C-alpha positions as YAML, in Angstrom:
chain: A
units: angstrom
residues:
- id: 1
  name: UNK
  ca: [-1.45, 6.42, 17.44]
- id: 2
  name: UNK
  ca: [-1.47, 3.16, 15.32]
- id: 3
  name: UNK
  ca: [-0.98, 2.94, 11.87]
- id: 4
  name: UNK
  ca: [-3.19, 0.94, 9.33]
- id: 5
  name: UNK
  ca: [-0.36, -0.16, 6.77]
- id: 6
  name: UNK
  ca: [-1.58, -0.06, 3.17]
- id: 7
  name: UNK
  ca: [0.64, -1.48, 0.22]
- id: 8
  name: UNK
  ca: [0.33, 1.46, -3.27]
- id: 9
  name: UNK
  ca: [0.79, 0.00, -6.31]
- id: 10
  name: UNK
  ca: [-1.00, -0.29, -9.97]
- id: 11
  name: UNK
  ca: [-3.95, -3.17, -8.79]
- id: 12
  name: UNK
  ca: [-7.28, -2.70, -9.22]
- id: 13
  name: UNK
  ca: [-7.71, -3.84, -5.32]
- id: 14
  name: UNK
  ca: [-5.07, -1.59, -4.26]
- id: 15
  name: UNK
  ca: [-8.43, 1.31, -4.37]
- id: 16
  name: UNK
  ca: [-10.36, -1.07, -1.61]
- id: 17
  name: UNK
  ca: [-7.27, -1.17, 0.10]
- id: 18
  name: UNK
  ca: [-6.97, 2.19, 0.54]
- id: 19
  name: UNK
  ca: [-10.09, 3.08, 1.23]
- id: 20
  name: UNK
  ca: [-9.93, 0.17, 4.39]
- id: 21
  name: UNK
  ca: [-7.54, 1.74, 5.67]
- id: 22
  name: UNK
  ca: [-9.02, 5.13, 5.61]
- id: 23
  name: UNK
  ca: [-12.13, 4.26, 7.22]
- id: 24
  name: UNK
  ca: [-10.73, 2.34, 9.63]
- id: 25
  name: UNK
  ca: [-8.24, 5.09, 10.83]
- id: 26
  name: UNK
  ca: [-10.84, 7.30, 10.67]
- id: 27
  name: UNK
  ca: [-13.20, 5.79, 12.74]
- id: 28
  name: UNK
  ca: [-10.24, 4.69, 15.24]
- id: 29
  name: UNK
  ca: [-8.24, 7.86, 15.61]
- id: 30
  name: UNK
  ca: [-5.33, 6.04, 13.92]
- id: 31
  name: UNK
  ca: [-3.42, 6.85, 10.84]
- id: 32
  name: UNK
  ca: [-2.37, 5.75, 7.23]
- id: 33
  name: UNK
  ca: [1.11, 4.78, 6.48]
- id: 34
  name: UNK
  ca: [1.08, 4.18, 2.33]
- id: 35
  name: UNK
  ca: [4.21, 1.98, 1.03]
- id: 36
  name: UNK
  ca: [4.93, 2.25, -2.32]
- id: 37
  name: UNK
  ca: [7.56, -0.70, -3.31]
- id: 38
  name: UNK
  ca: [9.63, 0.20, -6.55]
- id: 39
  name: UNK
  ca: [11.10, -3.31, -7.70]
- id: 40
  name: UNK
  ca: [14.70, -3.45, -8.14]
- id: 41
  name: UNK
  ca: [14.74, -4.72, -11.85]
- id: 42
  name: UNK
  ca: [13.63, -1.32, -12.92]
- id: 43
  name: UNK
  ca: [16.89, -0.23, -12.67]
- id: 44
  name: UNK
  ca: [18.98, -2.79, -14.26]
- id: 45
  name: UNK
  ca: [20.45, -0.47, -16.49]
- id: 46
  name: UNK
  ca: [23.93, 1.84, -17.09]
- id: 47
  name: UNK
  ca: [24.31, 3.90, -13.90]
- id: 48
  name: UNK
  ca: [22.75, 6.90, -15.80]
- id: 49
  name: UNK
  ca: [19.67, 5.79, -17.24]
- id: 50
  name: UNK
  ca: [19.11, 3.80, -13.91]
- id: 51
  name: UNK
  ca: [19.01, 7.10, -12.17]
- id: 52
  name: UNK
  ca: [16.45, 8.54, -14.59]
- id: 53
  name: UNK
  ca: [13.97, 5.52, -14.14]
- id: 54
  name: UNK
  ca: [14.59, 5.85, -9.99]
- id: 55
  name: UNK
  ca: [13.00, 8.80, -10.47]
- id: 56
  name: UNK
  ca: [10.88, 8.46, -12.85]
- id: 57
  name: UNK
  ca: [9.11, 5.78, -10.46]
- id: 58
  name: UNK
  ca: [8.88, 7.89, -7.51]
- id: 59
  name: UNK
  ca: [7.51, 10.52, -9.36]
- id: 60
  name: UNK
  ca: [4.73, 8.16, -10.29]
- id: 61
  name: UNK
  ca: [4.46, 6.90, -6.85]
- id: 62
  name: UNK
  ca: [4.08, 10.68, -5.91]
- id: 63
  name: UNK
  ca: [1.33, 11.07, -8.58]
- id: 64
  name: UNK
  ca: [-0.89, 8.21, -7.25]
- id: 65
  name: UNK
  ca: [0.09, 8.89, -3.43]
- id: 66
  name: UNK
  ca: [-1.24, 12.52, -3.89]
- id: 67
  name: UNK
  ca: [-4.83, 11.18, -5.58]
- id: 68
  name: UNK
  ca: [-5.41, 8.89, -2.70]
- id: 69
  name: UNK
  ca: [-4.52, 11.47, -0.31]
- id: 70
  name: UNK
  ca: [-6.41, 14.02, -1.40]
- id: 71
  name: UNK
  ca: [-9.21, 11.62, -1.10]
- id: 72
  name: UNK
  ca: [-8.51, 10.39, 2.61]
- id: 73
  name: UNK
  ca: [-7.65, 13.72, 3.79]
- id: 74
  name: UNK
  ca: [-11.39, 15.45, 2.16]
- id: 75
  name: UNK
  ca: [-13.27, 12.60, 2.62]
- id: 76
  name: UNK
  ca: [-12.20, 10.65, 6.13]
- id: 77
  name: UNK
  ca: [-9.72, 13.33, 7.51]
- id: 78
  name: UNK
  ca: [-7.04, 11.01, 7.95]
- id: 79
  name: UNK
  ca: [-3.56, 12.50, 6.85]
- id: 80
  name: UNK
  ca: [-1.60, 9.42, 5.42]
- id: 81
  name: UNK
  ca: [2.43, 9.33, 5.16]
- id: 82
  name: UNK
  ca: [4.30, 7.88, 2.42]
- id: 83
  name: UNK
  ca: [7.14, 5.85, 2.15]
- id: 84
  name: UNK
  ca: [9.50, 4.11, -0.65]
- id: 85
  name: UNK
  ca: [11.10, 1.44, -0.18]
- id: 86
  name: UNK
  ca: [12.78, 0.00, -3.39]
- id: 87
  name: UNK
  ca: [13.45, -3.91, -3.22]
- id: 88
  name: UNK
  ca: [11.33, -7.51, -3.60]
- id: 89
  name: UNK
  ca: [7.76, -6.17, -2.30]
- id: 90
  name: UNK
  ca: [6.91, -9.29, 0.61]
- id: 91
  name: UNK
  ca: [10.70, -8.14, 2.11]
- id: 92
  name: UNK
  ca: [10.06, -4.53, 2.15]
- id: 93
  name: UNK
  ca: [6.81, -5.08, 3.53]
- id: 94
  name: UNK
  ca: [8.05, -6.99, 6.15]
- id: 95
  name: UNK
  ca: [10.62, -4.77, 6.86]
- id: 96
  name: UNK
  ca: [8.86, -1.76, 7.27]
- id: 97
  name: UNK
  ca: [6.37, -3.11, 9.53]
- id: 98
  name: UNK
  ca: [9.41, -4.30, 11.87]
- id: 99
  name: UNK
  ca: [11.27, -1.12, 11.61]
- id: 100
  name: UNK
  ca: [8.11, 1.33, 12.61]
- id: 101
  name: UNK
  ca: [6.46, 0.21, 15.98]
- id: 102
  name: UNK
  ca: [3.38, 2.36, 15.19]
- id: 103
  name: UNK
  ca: [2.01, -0.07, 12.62]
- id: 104
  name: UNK
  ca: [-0.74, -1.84, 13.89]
- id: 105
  name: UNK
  ca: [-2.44, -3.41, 11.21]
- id: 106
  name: UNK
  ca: [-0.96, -4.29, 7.41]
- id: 107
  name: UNK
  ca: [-3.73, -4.18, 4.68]
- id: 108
  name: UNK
  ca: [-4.08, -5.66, 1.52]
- id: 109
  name: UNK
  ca: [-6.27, -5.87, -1.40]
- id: 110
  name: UNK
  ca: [-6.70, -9.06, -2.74]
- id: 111
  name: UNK
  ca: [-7.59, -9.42, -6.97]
- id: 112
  name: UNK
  ca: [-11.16, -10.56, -7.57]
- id: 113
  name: UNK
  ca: [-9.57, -12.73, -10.43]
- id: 114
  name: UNK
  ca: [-9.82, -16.29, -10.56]
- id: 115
  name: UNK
  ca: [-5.79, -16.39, -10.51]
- id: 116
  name: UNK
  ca: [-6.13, -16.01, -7.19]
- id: 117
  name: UNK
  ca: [-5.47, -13.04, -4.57]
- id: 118
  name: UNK
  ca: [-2.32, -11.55, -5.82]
- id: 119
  name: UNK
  ca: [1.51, -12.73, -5.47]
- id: 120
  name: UNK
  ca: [1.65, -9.99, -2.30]
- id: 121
  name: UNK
  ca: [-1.29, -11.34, -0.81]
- id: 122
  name: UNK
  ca: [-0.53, -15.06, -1.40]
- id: 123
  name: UNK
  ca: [3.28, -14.87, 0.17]
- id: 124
  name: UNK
  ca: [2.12, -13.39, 3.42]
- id: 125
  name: UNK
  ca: [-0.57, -15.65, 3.96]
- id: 126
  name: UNK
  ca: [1.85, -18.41, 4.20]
- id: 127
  name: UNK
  ca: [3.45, -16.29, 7.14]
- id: 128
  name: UNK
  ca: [-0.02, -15.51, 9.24]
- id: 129
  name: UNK
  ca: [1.73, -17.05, 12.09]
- id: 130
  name: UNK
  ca: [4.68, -15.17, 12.43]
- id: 131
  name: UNK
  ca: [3.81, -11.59, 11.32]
- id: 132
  name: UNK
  ca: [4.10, -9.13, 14.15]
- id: 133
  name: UNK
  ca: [0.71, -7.28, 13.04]
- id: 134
  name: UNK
  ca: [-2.24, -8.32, 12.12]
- id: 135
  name: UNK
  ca: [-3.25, -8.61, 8.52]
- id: 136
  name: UNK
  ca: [-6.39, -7.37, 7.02]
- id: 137
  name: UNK
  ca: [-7.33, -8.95, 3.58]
- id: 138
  name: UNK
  ca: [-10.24, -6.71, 1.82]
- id: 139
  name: UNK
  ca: [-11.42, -8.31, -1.27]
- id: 140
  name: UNK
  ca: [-11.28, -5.95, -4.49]
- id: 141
  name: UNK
  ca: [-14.69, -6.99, -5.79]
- id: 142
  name: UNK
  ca: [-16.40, -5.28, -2.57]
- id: 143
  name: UNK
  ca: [-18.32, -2.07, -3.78]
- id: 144
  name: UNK
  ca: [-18.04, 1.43, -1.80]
- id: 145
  name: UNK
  ca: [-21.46, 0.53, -0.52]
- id: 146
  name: UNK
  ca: [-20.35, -2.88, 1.14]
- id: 147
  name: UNK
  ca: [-16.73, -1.28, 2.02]
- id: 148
  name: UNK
  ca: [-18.59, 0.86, 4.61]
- id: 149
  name: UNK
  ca: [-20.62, -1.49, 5.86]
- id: 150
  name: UNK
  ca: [-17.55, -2.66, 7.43]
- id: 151
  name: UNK
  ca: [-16.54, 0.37, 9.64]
...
């Protein structure tokens, strides 16, 4: 079974993302793999209160995970996985889709913002060439409607 890879984190386009990725493995008898990146300057702290934000984070990451899986697992009947990874988010990203062979396809929601499509976004573009999946970009100002026109 391949895996649509979906990036979790506090963006509005992260929702799109998700929901990509849900119809998609849904309609292709594939699965969601959700990667939640906790940045390593969180923890720059004294060994103890480092520890306390570690987990504070992944508690958070389990808050948000559970939301969106609720969602896929009512609504599209896809059961996603989560991982953590803790590190720089384009390495992680990169690293994960290298170390699981089931990953098929790496999706990511890119800001409707006139900054442009997000840091996440923007690195791996530069790399199109050499990623070993493909990479789906779904823009964060499509609506529901227009998201499943796509599947």
């Amino acid at each position: 079974m391949r895996k649509f890879l979906v990036i979790l984190d506090d963006s509005r386009e992260c929702l799109n993302a998700m929901r990509f990725a849900a119809m998609g493995a849904s309609r292709t008898g594939g699965g969601v793999q959700v990667l939640a990146i906790i940045p390593p300057e969180e923890f720059q702290h004294w060994i103890g209160v480092g520890e306390i934000m570690r987990e504070e984070a992944r508690e958070r990451v389990h808050a948000h995970f559970e939301i969106f899986a609720k969602w896929m697992i009512d609504r599209r009947n896809v059961n996603p996985e989560l991982v953590i990874r803790e590190g720089e988010a384009v390495p992680e990203i990169l690293a994960q889709v290298e170390e699981d062979g089931g990953i098929g396809m790496l999706v990511l929601g890119a800001s409707p913002d006139k900054g442009g499509p997000g840091p996440i976004v923007t690195a791996l573009s530069r790399r199109l060439g050499s990623l070993p999946v493909p990479l789906a970009v779904v823009p964060g100002a499509l609506s529901k409607e227009q998201l499943g026109q796509v599947w």
